[in-house]
Short mmCIF file of N, CA and C in Angstrom, two decimals:
data_model
loop_
_atom_site.label_atom_id
_atom_site.label_comp_id
_atom_site.label_asym_id
_atom_site.label_seq_id
_atom_site.Cartn_x
_atom_site.Cartn_y
_atom_site.Cartn_z
N MET Q 1 47.19 183.05 -92.87
CA MET Q 1 46.58 184.51 -93.50
C MET Q 1 45.64 184.61 -94.64
N LYS Q 2 46.88 183.72 -95.68
CA LYS Q 2 46.28 183.70 -97.31
C LYS Q 2 45.56 182.62 -97.44
N THR Q 3 45.49 181.89 -96.87
CA THR Q 3 44.59 180.80 -97.18
C THR Q 3 42.45 180.49 -96.51
N THR Q 4 42.88 181.61 -95.62
CA THR Q 4 41.49 182.37 -94.81
C THR Q 4 40.98 183.10 -96.09
N ARG Q 5 42.18 184.56 -96.29
CA ARG Q 5 41.04 184.90 -97.32
C ARG Q 5 41.08 184.29 -98.82
N LEU Q 6 41.57 183.39 -99.17
CA LEU Q 6 41.46 182.33 -100.62
C LEU Q 6 39.82 182.03 -99.95
N LEU Q 7 39.85 181.79 -98.57
CA LEU Q 7 38.66 180.28 -98.74
C LEU Q 7 37.83 181.17 -98.28
N ALA Q 8 37.27 182.56 -98.03
CA ALA Q 8 36.41 183.66 -97.41
C ALA Q 8 36.06 183.95 -99.19
N ALA Q 9 37.16 184.26 -99.75
CA ALA Q 9 36.94 184.39 -101.04
C ALA Q 9 36.14 183.44 -102.43
N GLY Q 10 36.68 182.23 -101.61
CA GLY Q 10 36.10 180.87 -103.02
C GLY Q 10 34.12 181.00 -102.17
N LEU Q 11 34.31 181.10 -101.16
CA LEU Q 11 32.66 180.74 -100.63
C LEU Q 11 32.26 181.55 -100.87
N LEU Q 12 32.46 183.13 -101.23
CA LEU Q 12 31.47 184.21 -101.70
C LEU Q 12 31.49 184.34 -102.53
N SER Q 13 32.12 182.91 -103.68
CA SER Q 13 32.38 183.44 -104.95
C SER Q 13 31.30 182.54 -105.19
N GLY Q 14 31.57 181.47 -104.32
CA GLY Q 14 30.23 179.95 -105.06
C GLY Q 14 28.73 180.89 -104.40
N ILE Q 15 28.71 181.56 -103.39
CA ILE Q 15 27.76 182.14 -103.31
C ILE Q 15 27.06 182.75 -104.66
N ILE Q 16 28.09 183.32 -104.92
CA ILE Q 16 27.11 184.14 -106.34
C ILE Q 16 26.69 183.49 -107.47
N LEU Q 17 27.62 182.19 -107.48
CA LEU Q 17 27.92 181.48 -108.55
C LEU Q 17 26.63 180.57 -108.39
N LEU Q 18 26.30 180.18 -107.23
CA LEU Q 18 25.01 179.66 -107.31
C LEU Q 18 23.79 179.70 -107.31
N SER Q 19 23.45 181.24 -106.62
CA SER Q 19 22.94 182.35 -107.03
C SER Q 19 22.27 182.37 -108.96
N CYS Q 20 21.46 181.91 -109.27
CA CYS Q 20 21.83 181.59 -110.42
C CYS Q 20 21.30 182.88 -111.54
N LYS Q 21 20.05 183.41 -111.55
CA LYS Q 21 19.79 184.96 -112.29
C LYS Q 21 19.70 186.01 -110.87
N LYS Q 22 20.43 187.62 -111.73
CA LYS Q 22 21.37 188.33 -110.85
C LYS Q 22 19.44 188.55 -111.19
N THR Q 23 18.50 189.43 -109.48
CA THR Q 23 17.05 190.03 -110.32
C THR Q 23 17.83 191.65 -109.20
N PRO Q 24 16.72 192.31 -109.93
CA PRO Q 24 16.39 193.49 -109.55
C PRO Q 24 16.85 194.02 -107.55
N ALA Q 25 16.36 192.47 -107.35
CA ALA Q 25 16.75 192.80 -105.83
C ALA Q 25 17.53 192.32 -105.55
N GLU Q 26 18.84 191.48 -106.02
CA GLU Q 26 20.46 191.89 -105.74
C GLU Q 26 21.17 192.56 -105.89
N THR Q 27 22.43 192.08 -105.24
CA THR Q 27 23.63 193.50 -105.28
C THR Q 27 24.29 192.40 -106.33
N SER Q 28 25.31 193.01 -106.46
CA SER Q 28 26.19 192.95 -107.47
C SER Q 28 26.95 191.39 -106.89
N THR Q 29 26.98 190.77 -105.82
CA THR Q 29 27.33 189.60 -105.04
C THR Q 29 26.37 188.13 -105.39
N GLY Q 30 25.60 189.09 -105.57
CA GLY Q 30 25.03 187.88 -106.10
C GLY Q 30 23.47 187.76 -104.31
N LEU Q 31 23.79 188.29 -103.39
CA LEU Q 31 23.28 187.81 -102.59
C LEU Q 31 22.16 189.63 -102.68
N PRO Q 32 20.91 188.90 -101.86
CA PRO Q 32 19.91 189.93 -102.32
C PRO Q 32 20.63 191.26 -101.06
N ALA Q 33 19.97 191.99 -101.73
CA ALA Q 33 20.16 193.64 -101.24
C ALA Q 33 19.65 194.00 -100.16
N ASP Q 34 19.42 193.16 -99.31
CA ASP Q 34 18.53 193.26 -97.82
C ASP Q 34 19.35 192.68 -96.81
N PHE Q 35 20.53 191.24 -97.94
CA PHE Q 35 20.65 190.22 -97.12
C PHE Q 35 21.47 191.40 -95.10
N ASN Q 36 22.68 192.09 -95.25
CA ASN Q 36 22.73 192.99 -94.46
C ASN Q 36 22.32 193.00 -93.20
N THR Q 37 20.66 193.33 -93.17
CA THR Q 37 19.82 193.70 -92.76
C THR Q 37 19.02 192.87 -92.25
N ARG Q 38 19.50 192.10 -92.38
CA ARG Q 38 18.73 190.45 -91.73
C ARG Q 38 19.17 189.89 -90.50
N SER Q 39 18.59 188.99 -89.89
CA SER Q 39 19.19 188.71 -88.70
C SER Q 39 20.01 187.98 -88.85
N ASP Q 40 20.81 187.43 -87.98
CA ASP Q 40 22.15 186.74 -88.48
C ASP Q 40 21.73 185.27 -88.88
N ALA Q 41 20.17 184.26 -88.31
CA ALA Q 41 19.75 183.30 -88.50
C ALA Q 41 19.47 183.48 -90.30
N ALA Q 42 18.29 184.83 -90.69
CA ALA Q 42 18.10 185.00 -91.57
C ALA Q 42 18.99 184.74 -92.32
N LYS Q 43 20.71 185.41 -92.50
CA LYS Q 43 21.61 184.70 -93.08
C LYS Q 43 22.06 183.77 -93.23
N VAL Q 44 21.96 183.04 -92.26
CA VAL Q 44 22.40 181.72 -91.99
C VAL Q 44 21.27 180.66 -92.50
N ASP Q 45 20.22 181.30 -93.01
CA ASP Q 45 19.28 180.31 -93.85
C ASP Q 45 19.38 180.43 -95.13
N TYR Q 46 19.72 181.53 -95.49
CA TYR Q 46 19.91 181.93 -96.73
C TYR Q 46 21.33 181.23 -97.66
N VAL Q 47 22.02 181.42 -96.86
CA VAL Q 47 23.06 180.66 -97.12
C VAL Q 47 23.44 179.05 -97.53
N MET Q 48 22.04 178.59 -96.35
CA MET Q 48 22.19 177.59 -96.09
C MET Q 48 21.26 176.65 -97.48
N LYS Q 49 20.35 177.58 -98.00
CA LYS Q 49 19.82 177.32 -99.03
C LYS Q 49 20.45 177.00 -100.15
N HIS Q 50 21.86 177.67 -100.57
CA HIS Q 50 22.30 178.19 -101.36
C HIS Q 50 23.60 177.47 -101.63
N ALA Q 51 24.05 177.09 -100.99
CA ALA Q 51 25.38 175.96 -100.54
C ALA Q 51 25.63 175.35 -99.62
N SER Q 52 26.50 174.21 -99.64
CA SER Q 52 27.31 172.73 -99.18
C SER Q 52 26.78 172.97 -97.78
N PRO Q 53 26.91 172.19 -96.94
CA PRO Q 53 26.83 172.28 -95.01
C PRO Q 53 28.21 172.80 -94.78
N ASP Q 54 29.11 172.18 -95.43
CA ASP Q 54 30.82 172.54 -95.11
C ASP Q 54 30.86 174.37 -95.50
N SER Q 55 30.19 174.90 -96.59
CA SER Q 55 30.83 175.95 -96.64
C SER Q 55 29.62 177.13 -96.04
N VAL Q 56 28.28 176.58 -95.55
CA VAL Q 56 27.84 177.25 -94.78
C VAL Q 56 28.86 177.03 -93.43
N ALA Q 57 29.75 176.26 -92.77
CA ALA Q 57 30.06 176.47 -91.18
C ALA Q 57 31.50 177.44 -92.16
N ARG Q 58 31.43 177.51 -93.33
CA ARG Q 58 32.98 178.67 -93.29
C ARG Q 58 32.54 179.89 -93.07
N PHE Q 59 30.97 180.29 -93.67
CA PHE Q 59 30.38 180.80 -94.18
C PHE Q 59 30.21 182.22 -92.69
N VAL Q 60 30.00 181.22 -91.21
CA VAL Q 60 29.90 181.79 -90.17
C VAL Q 60 31.09 181.69 -89.58
N ILE Q 61 31.91 180.91 -89.46
CA ILE Q 61 32.97 181.52 -89.22
C ILE Q 61 33.68 182.63 -89.54
N ASN Q 62 33.55 182.99 -91.27
CA ASN Q 62 34.17 183.80 -91.88
C ASN Q 62 33.69 185.67 -91.65
N ALA Q 63 32.09 184.82 -91.55
CA ALA Q 63 31.24 186.25 -91.12
C ALA Q 63 31.83 186.65 -89.89
N THR Q 64 31.70 185.77 -88.77
CA THR Q 64 31.76 186.27 -87.30
C THR Q 64 33.38 186.89 -87.42
N LEU Q 65 34.29 186.65 -87.72
CA LEU Q 65 35.69 187.15 -88.17
C LEU Q 65 35.85 188.91 -89.02
N GLY Q 66 34.61 188.93 -89.93
CA GLY Q 66 34.44 189.75 -90.56
C GLY Q 66 35.67 189.97 -92.08
N LYS Q 67 35.53 188.79 -92.10
CA LYS Q 67 36.21 188.25 -93.26
C LYS Q 67 35.51 188.23 -94.45
N LEU Q 68 34.52 188.13 -94.21
CA LEU Q 68 33.89 188.66 -96.14
C LEU Q 68 33.49 190.10 -95.69
N ASN Q 69 33.84 190.71 -96.86
CA ASN Q 69 33.51 191.85 -97.79
C ASN Q 69 31.75 192.20 -97.10
N ASN Q 70 31.65 193.39 -96.00
CA ASN Q 70 30.36 193.24 -95.87
C ASN Q 70 29.12 192.84 -95.29
N VAL Q 71 29.73 191.45 -95.21
CA VAL Q 71 28.75 190.64 -94.25
C VAL Q 71 29.06 189.95 -93.36
N ARG Q 72 28.10 190.81 -92.22
CA ARG Q 72 28.90 190.44 -90.78
C ARG Q 72 27.99 189.36 -90.41
N ILE Q 73 27.69 188.46 -89.90
CA ILE Q 73 27.48 187.71 -88.24
C ILE Q 73 27.82 188.19 -86.97
N ASP Q 74 26.98 188.57 -86.52
CA ASP Q 74 27.10 189.49 -84.94
C ASP Q 74 27.43 188.18 -83.82
N SER Q 75 26.12 187.74 -83.62
CA SER Q 75 26.13 186.06 -82.47
C SER Q 75 26.27 184.61 -84.11
N LEU Q 76 27.61 184.62 -83.47
CA LEU Q 76 28.82 183.05 -83.41
C LEU Q 76 27.27 182.14 -83.19
N ALA Q 77 27.12 182.21 -81.87
CA ALA Q 77 26.12 181.40 -81.54
C ALA Q 77 24.65 180.88 -81.52
N LEU Q 78 24.01 182.66 -81.87
CA LEU Q 78 22.85 182.19 -82.38
C LEU Q 78 22.88 182.06 -83.81
N ALA Q 79 23.51 181.91 -85.14
CA ALA Q 79 23.99 181.55 -86.47
C ALA Q 79 24.70 179.82 -86.17
N ALA Q 80 24.81 179.61 -85.15
CA ALA Q 80 25.88 178.34 -85.36
C ALA Q 80 24.23 177.41 -84.75
N THR Q 81 23.71 178.18 -84.10
CA THR Q 81 22.68 177.04 -83.36
C THR Q 81 21.14 176.95 -84.64
N HIS Q 82 21.45 178.01 -85.08
CA HIS Q 82 20.09 178.09 -86.73
C HIS Q 82 20.37 176.76 -87.47
N ALA Q 83 21.92 176.93 -87.70
CA ALA Q 83 22.75 175.78 -88.56
C ALA Q 83 22.49 174.57 -88.03
N TYR Q 84 22.84 173.92 -86.20
CA TYR Q 84 22.46 173.04 -85.91
C TYR Q 84 21.44 172.17 -86.38
N SER Q 85 20.04 173.63 -85.75
CA SER Q 85 19.00 172.86 -85.70
C SER Q 85 18.03 172.62 -86.80
N HIS Q 86 18.47 173.06 -88.04
CA HIS Q 86 17.92 173.26 -89.15
C HIS Q 86 18.70 172.03 -90.33
N TYR Q 87 18.99 171.73 -90.12
CA TYR Q 87 19.79 170.58 -90.50
C TYR Q 87 19.34 169.25 -90.15
N ASN Q 88 19.65 167.99 -91.18
CA ASN Q 88 18.92 167.18 -91.07
C ASN Q 88 20.18 166.18 -90.30
N ASP Q 89 20.02 164.69 -89.95
CA ASP Q 89 21.82 164.37 -89.42
C ASP Q 89 22.91 164.37 -90.45
N SER Q 90 22.66 164.02 -92.40
CA SER Q 90 24.42 163.83 -92.51
C SER Q 90 24.57 165.04 -92.85
N SER Q 91 23.44 165.87 -93.01
CA SER Q 91 24.34 167.07 -93.19
C SER Q 91 24.95 167.89 -92.30
N LEU Q 92 24.28 167.46 -90.40
CA LEU Q 92 24.54 168.27 -89.48
C LEU Q 92 25.92 168.07 -88.85
N ILE Q 93 26.16 166.66 -89.69
CA ILE Q 93 27.47 166.13 -89.16
C ILE Q 93 28.50 166.26 -89.89
N VAL Q 94 28.22 166.94 -91.56
CA VAL Q 94 29.07 167.67 -92.10
C VAL Q 94 29.53 168.94 -91.86
N TYR Q 95 28.35 170.06 -91.32
CA TYR Q 95 28.82 171.11 -90.62
C TYR Q 95 29.56 171.27 -89.58
N SER Q 96 29.28 170.08 -88.84
CA SER Q 96 29.94 169.67 -87.34
C SER Q 96 31.38 170.02 -87.79
N VAL Q 97 31.08 168.67 -88.19
CA VAL Q 97 32.78 168.60 -88.53
C VAL Q 97 33.58 169.97 -89.33
N ALA Q 98 32.84 170.42 -90.52
CA ALA Q 98 33.44 171.45 -90.75
C ALA Q 98 34.01 171.89 -89.59
N PHE Q 99 32.80 172.59 -89.03
CA PHE Q 99 32.70 174.33 -88.64
C PHE Q 99 34.06 174.06 -87.48
N ASP Q 100 34.05 172.15 -86.83
CA ASP Q 100 35.41 172.35 -85.69
C ASP Q 100 36.64 172.39 -86.84
N GLU Q 101 36.73 171.52 -87.06
CA GLU Q 101 38.01 171.50 -88.21
C GLU Q 101 38.57 172.38 -88.71
N TYR Q 102 37.69 173.72 -89.25
CA TYR Q 102 38.03 174.94 -90.07
C TYR Q 102 38.55 176.36 -88.64
N SER Q 103 37.26 175.96 -87.95
CA SER Q 103 38.11 176.92 -86.54
C SER Q 103 38.93 176.46 -85.53
N ALA Q 104 39.40 174.77 -86.27
CA ALA Q 104 40.67 174.87 -84.54
C ALA Q 104 42.27 174.51 -85.87
N ALA Q 105 41.56 175.12 -87.38
CA ALA Q 105 42.79 175.53 -88.20
C ALA Q 105 43.33 176.72 -88.07
N LEU Q 106 42.39 177.28 -87.95
CA LEU Q 106 42.56 179.18 -88.13
C LEU Q 106 43.70 179.42 -87.08
N PRO Q 107 44.50 181.12 -87.95
CA PRO Q 107 45.85 181.06 -86.83
C PRO Q 107 45.22 181.90 -85.51
N LEU Q 108 46.17 181.35 -84.50
CA LEU Q 108 45.86 181.75 -83.29
C LEU Q 108 45.23 183.10 -82.86
N PRO Q 109 45.61 183.88 -83.52
CA PRO Q 109 44.40 185.65 -83.32
C PRO Q 109 42.88 184.94 -83.24
N ASP Q 110 42.43 184.25 -84.69
CA ASP Q 110 41.65 184.41 -84.85
C ASP Q 110 40.86 183.01 -84.24
N LYS Q 111 41.40 182.41 -83.82
CA LYS Q 111 41.04 181.38 -82.97
C LYS Q 111 40.48 181.83 -81.81
N MET Q 112 41.25 182.55 -81.48
CA MET Q 112 40.93 183.33 -79.81
C MET Q 112 39.83 183.70 -80.24
N LYS Q 113 39.68 184.68 -81.22
CA LYS Q 113 38.26 185.27 -81.59
C LYS Q 113 37.15 185.06 -81.62
N ILE Q 114 37.03 182.89 -82.40
CA ILE Q 114 36.01 182.28 -82.51
C ILE Q 114 35.68 181.22 -80.62
N TYR Q 115 36.87 181.43 -80.09
CA TYR Q 115 36.35 180.44 -78.79
C TYR Q 115 36.04 181.39 -77.81
N VAL Q 116 36.08 183.04 -77.86
CA VAL Q 116 35.09 184.14 -77.41
C VAL Q 116 33.66 184.59 -78.21
N ALA Q 117 33.74 184.48 -79.20
CA ALA Q 117 32.54 184.21 -79.44
C ALA Q 117 31.54 182.97 -79.64
N ALA Q 118 32.34 182.23 -79.67
CA ALA Q 118 31.64 180.57 -79.55
C ALA Q 118 31.23 180.70 -77.90
N GLY Q 119 31.68 181.11 -76.67
CA GLY Q 119 32.21 180.90 -75.36
C GLY Q 119 32.30 179.32 -75.42
N LYS Q 120 33.03 178.86 -75.50
CA LYS Q 120 33.62 178.28 -75.88
C LYS Q 120 34.58 177.65 -74.92
N SER Q 121 34.89 178.72 -74.34
CA SER Q 121 35.97 178.47 -73.14
C SER Q 121 36.18 179.65 -72.09
N VAL Q 122 36.15 179.04 -70.78
CA VAL Q 122 36.12 180.36 -70.07
C VAL Q 122 37.36 181.17 -69.17
N PRO Q 123 37.22 182.54 -70.05
CA PRO Q 123 38.13 183.55 -70.16
C PRO Q 123 39.40 183.17 -69.85
N GLN Q 124 39.69 182.38 -68.31
CA GLN Q 124 40.82 182.10 -67.57
C GLN Q 124 41.66 180.60 -68.26
N GLN Q 125 40.84 180.12 -69.22
CA GLN Q 125 41.25 179.04 -69.24
C GLN Q 125 41.58 179.41 -71.03
N LEU Q 126 41.44 179.89 -71.93
CA LEU Q 126 41.41 181.01 -72.88
C LEU Q 126 42.85 180.56 -73.33
N GLY Q 127 43.99 180.78 -72.76
CA GLY Q 127 44.69 181.19 -72.99
C GLY Q 127 45.52 180.05 -73.32
N TYR Q 128 45.30 178.75 -71.82
CA TYR Q 128 46.07 177.80 -71.74
C TYR Q 128 45.79 176.51 -72.81
N GLN Q 129 44.28 176.60 -73.46
CA GLN Q 129 43.98 175.85 -73.79
C GLN Q 129 44.41 175.68 -75.49
N LEU Q 130 45.02 177.03 -75.64
CA LEU Q 130 45.03 177.49 -77.08
C LEU Q 130 46.31 176.73 -76.60
N GLY Q 131 47.06 176.86 -76.06
CA GLY Q 131 48.42 176.64 -75.58
C GLY Q 131 48.94 175.10 -76.09
N LEU Q 132 47.30 174.54 -75.55
CA LEU Q 132 47.81 173.08 -75.43
C LEU Q 132 47.11 172.41 -76.73
N GLU Q 133 46.63 173.20 -78.06
CA GLU Q 133 46.18 172.77 -79.34
C GLU Q 133 47.32 173.28 -79.69
N TYR Q 134 47.63 173.82 -79.70
CA TYR Q 134 48.44 174.39 -80.63
C TYR Q 134 49.92 173.58 -81.29
N VAL Q 135 50.10 172.20 -80.17
CA VAL Q 135 50.96 171.46 -80.55
C VAL Q 135 51.36 171.18 -82.04
N SER Q 136 49.32 170.86 -81.76
CA SER Q 136 48.53 169.54 -82.95
C SER Q 136 49.06 170.88 -84.23
N GLN Q 137 48.63 171.48 -84.39
CA GLN Q 137 48.37 172.69 -85.25
C GLN Q 137 50.15 172.31 -86.18
N ILE Q 138 51.42 172.50 -85.30
CA ILE Q 138 52.71 173.15 -85.64
C ILE Q 138 52.83 171.28 -86.06
N ARG Q 139 51.98 169.86 -85.29
CA ARG Q 139 52.12 169.14 -86.22
C ARG Q 139 51.64 168.65 -87.24
N GLU Q 140 50.49 169.09 -87.75
CA GLU Q 140 49.79 168.78 -88.61
C GLU Q 140 50.03 169.73 -90.35
N ASN Q 141 50.59 170.60 -89.44
CA ASN Q 141 50.93 171.70 -90.80
C ASN Q 141 52.57 172.18 -91.08
N ARG Q 142 53.62 171.26 -90.58
CA ARG Q 142 54.89 170.72 -90.55
C ARG Q 142 55.42 172.41 -90.24
N LYS Q 143 55.38 172.85 -89.00
CA LYS Q 143 55.65 174.47 -89.05
C LYS Q 143 57.20 174.18 -87.78
N THR Q 144 57.78 175.16 -89.16
CA THR Q 144 59.25 175.26 -88.16
C THR Q 144 59.27 176.54 -87.34
N VAL Q 145 61.20 175.83 -86.49
CA VAL Q 145 60.62 177.47 -85.34
C VAL Q 145 60.13 178.49 -85.52
N GLY Q 146 60.78 178.58 -86.92
CA GLY Q 146 60.00 180.03 -87.80
C GLY Q 146 59.04 180.30 -87.60
N ARG Q 147 58.37 179.96 -87.95
CA ARG Q 147 56.85 180.13 -88.26
C ARG Q 147 56.31 179.78 -87.06
N VAL Q 148 56.86 179.16 -86.13
CA VAL Q 148 56.28 179.23 -84.78
C VAL Q 148 56.58 180.69 -84.04
N LYS Q 149 57.52 181.46 -84.33
CA LYS Q 149 58.25 182.02 -83.43
C LYS Q 149 57.14 183.25 -83.93
N GLU Q 150 57.21 183.45 -85.43
CA GLU Q 150 56.04 184.25 -86.02
C GLU Q 150 54.78 184.51 -85.49
N GLU Q 151 54.22 183.56 -85.42
CA GLU Q 151 52.54 183.18 -85.15
C GLU Q 151 52.11 183.62 -83.74
N MET Q 152 53.50 183.12 -82.74
CA MET Q 152 53.48 183.62 -81.68
C MET Q 152 53.99 185.04 -81.12
N GLU Q 153 54.34 185.40 -82.57
CA GLU Q 153 54.26 187.17 -82.21
C GLU Q 153 53.42 187.71 -82.80
N GLU Q 154 52.78 187.20 -83.86
CA GLU Q 154 51.14 187.32 -84.44
C GLU Q 154 50.02 187.23 -82.77
N PHE Q 155 50.63 186.44 -82.40
CA PHE Q 155 49.32 186.39 -81.40
C PHE Q 155 49.86 187.31 -80.10
N ARG Q 156 50.58 187.16 -79.51
CA ARG Q 156 51.19 188.36 -78.47
C ARG Q 156 50.39 189.64 -79.22
N ARG Q 157 50.86 189.72 -80.43
CA ARG Q 157 50.20 191.59 -80.73
C ARG Q 157 48.89 191.72 -79.93
N ALA Q 158 48.61 190.51 -81.00
CA ALA Q 158 46.18 190.46 -80.62
C ALA Q 158 46.30 190.46 -79.85
N CYS Q 159 47.04 189.27 -78.59
CA CYS Q 159 46.64 190.18 -77.26
C CYS Q 159 46.53 191.56 -76.47
N ALA Q 160 47.33 192.12 -76.88
CA ALA Q 160 47.42 194.04 -76.58
C ALA Q 160 48.11 193.79 -75.20
N ASP Q 161 47.09 194.33 -74.81
CA ASP Q 161 47.46 194.67 -73.39
C ASP Q 161 46.79 193.17 -72.45
N ASP Q 162 45.98 192.32 -73.16
CA ASP Q 162 45.92 191.30 -71.62
C ASP Q 162 47.03 189.99 -72.69
N THR Q 163 47.93 190.73 -71.78
CA THR Q 163 49.64 189.84 -71.50
C THR Q 163 49.31 188.51 -70.47
N VAL Q 164 48.05 188.11 -70.09
CA VAL Q 164 47.44 187.25 -68.87
C VAL Q 164 47.38 186.42 -70.09
N THR Q 165 46.23 186.86 -70.62
CA THR Q 165 45.78 184.96 -71.56
C THR Q 165 47.24 184.71 -72.51
N TYR Q 166 47.79 185.56 -73.02
CA TYR Q 166 49.43 185.35 -73.82
C TYR Q 166 50.07 184.12 -72.31
N ASN Q 167 50.38 184.85 -71.58
CA ASN Q 167 51.49 183.90 -70.71
C ASN Q 167 50.49 182.95 -71.26
N ARG Q 168 48.92 182.11 -69.85
CA ARG Q 168 48.90 181.49 -70.03
C ARG Q 168 49.05 180.64 -71.65
N PHE Q 169 49.06 181.58 -72.61
CA PHE Q 169 49.30 180.50 -73.36
C PHE Q 169 50.20 180.01 -73.95
N VAL Q 170 51.55 180.93 -73.38
CA VAL Q 170 52.62 180.20 -73.55
C VAL Q 170 52.93 179.09 -72.25
N LYS Q 171 52.61 179.19 -71.19
CA LYS Q 171 52.22 178.34 -70.40
C LYS Q 171 51.74 176.46 -70.57
N GLY Q 172 50.59 177.16 -71.01
CA GLY Q 172 49.92 176.26 -72.06
C GLY Q 172 50.84 175.21 -73.10
N PHE Q 173 51.40 176.40 -73.76
CA PHE Q 173 52.29 175.17 -74.71
C PHE Q 173 53.09 174.77 -74.62
N GLN Q 174 53.94 175.63 -73.30
CA GLN Q 174 55.45 174.74 -72.81
C GLN Q 174 54.91 173.32 -72.24
N THR Q 175 53.53 173.27 -71.56
CA THR Q 175 53.42 171.71 -71.12
C THR Q 175 52.68 170.86 -72.38
N ALA Q 176 52.08 171.81 -72.91
CA ALA Q 176 51.91 170.09 -74.18
C ALA Q 176 52.70 169.89 -74.49
N LEU Q 177 54.36 170.66 -74.83
CA LEU Q 177 55.79 170.25 -75.26
C LEU Q 177 56.39 169.24 -74.77
N LYS Q 178 56.40 169.78 -73.44
CA LYS Q 178 56.73 168.75 -72.33
C LYS Q 178 56.46 167.44 -72.41
N VAL Q 179 55.04 167.85 -72.27
CA VAL Q 179 54.35 165.76 -72.84
C VAL Q 179 54.49 165.44 -73.63
N ASP Q 180 54.61 165.86 -74.54
CA ASP Q 180 54.37 165.62 -76.07
C ASP Q 180 56.23 164.96 -76.41
N HIS Q 181 56.70 165.33 -75.40
CA HIS Q 181 58.89 165.52 -75.71
C HIS Q 181 58.70 164.43 -76.02
N GLY Q 182 59.67 164.24 -77.70
CA GLY Q 182 60.39 162.49 -77.88
C GLY Q 182 59.37 162.40 -78.66
N GLN Q 183 57.81 163.15 -78.99
CA GLN Q 183 57.01 162.15 -80.16
C GLN Q 183 58.34 162.88 -81.72
N ASP Q 184 56.71 163.08 -82.56
CA ASP Q 184 56.76 162.96 -84.00
C ASP Q 184 57.62 164.73 -84.38
N LEU Q 185 57.56 165.70 -83.22
CA LEU Q 185 57.86 166.71 -83.76
C LEU Q 185 59.39 167.52 -83.55
N PRO Q 186 60.30 168.31 -84.93
CA PRO Q 186 61.80 168.09 -84.48
C PRO Q 186 61.72 168.31 -82.92
N GLU Q 187 62.90 168.01 -82.84
CA GLU Q 187 63.25 168.58 -81.72
C GLU Q 187 63.77 169.98 -81.37
N GLU Q 188 64.27 170.62 -82.36
CA GLU Q 188 64.38 171.80 -82.32
C GLU Q 188 63.13 172.71 -81.92
N ILE Q 189 62.32 171.95 -81.93
CA ILE Q 189 60.46 172.86 -81.76
C ILE Q 189 60.89 172.45 -80.18
N TYR Q 190 60.63 171.68 -79.75
CA TYR Q 190 61.08 170.83 -78.21
C TYR Q 190 62.25 172.28 -77.18
N SER Q 191 63.49 172.29 -77.86
CA SER Q 191 64.70 172.71 -77.23
C SER Q 191 64.20 174.01 -77.57
N THR Q 192 63.46 174.98 -78.43
CA THR Q 192 63.83 176.40 -78.42
C THR Q 192 62.59 176.50 -77.23
N PHE Q 193 61.08 175.54 -77.45
CA PHE Q 193 59.82 176.60 -76.54
C PHE Q 193 59.61 175.41 -75.48
N ALA Q 194 59.74 174.22 -74.95
CA ALA Q 194 59.72 173.92 -74.26
C ALA Q 194 59.61 174.32 -72.84
N GLN Q 195 60.94 175.18 -72.95
CA GLN Q 195 61.68 175.55 -71.05
C GLN Q 195 61.03 176.16 -70.61
#
């Protein structure tokens, strides 16, 4: 969670620093005063002109999640499509890789929101998909049993009344662990969660 906030603050700071001089038409953040009244495509277009493609990817995700103060993207599909359609080959690759990597590294509740906003998963499969992918996050971030329990509890709370998605997540997670068993995760992870 701290990492996401730091990245969001860093991105907003980067936008501010890249905006050379503050004019009367800009806010104290360096963004145009009318920034939040612009369409999602216009917001992305502005950031594309003032930041690198990887920063734009993080901006789109964080603004969709509401993690940037007073900056919001309402339609992830429109914002992402605008960037995809306006970048050239090398910038498009940087943007696309950054978008996928940043999305994949999000905490489970945020990852679920991004998948839903992007229409990336069929609702009935969302929980399974998140569960299957979670094993990679555990491996890449060397998560402990305690940390996994904390994150599963955070995700259960984020699911609130949607116990079906949470139960599907658990089933997908258990399935992935059973298939993965004997690889490079600590045995304690398998024995605790693959039941």
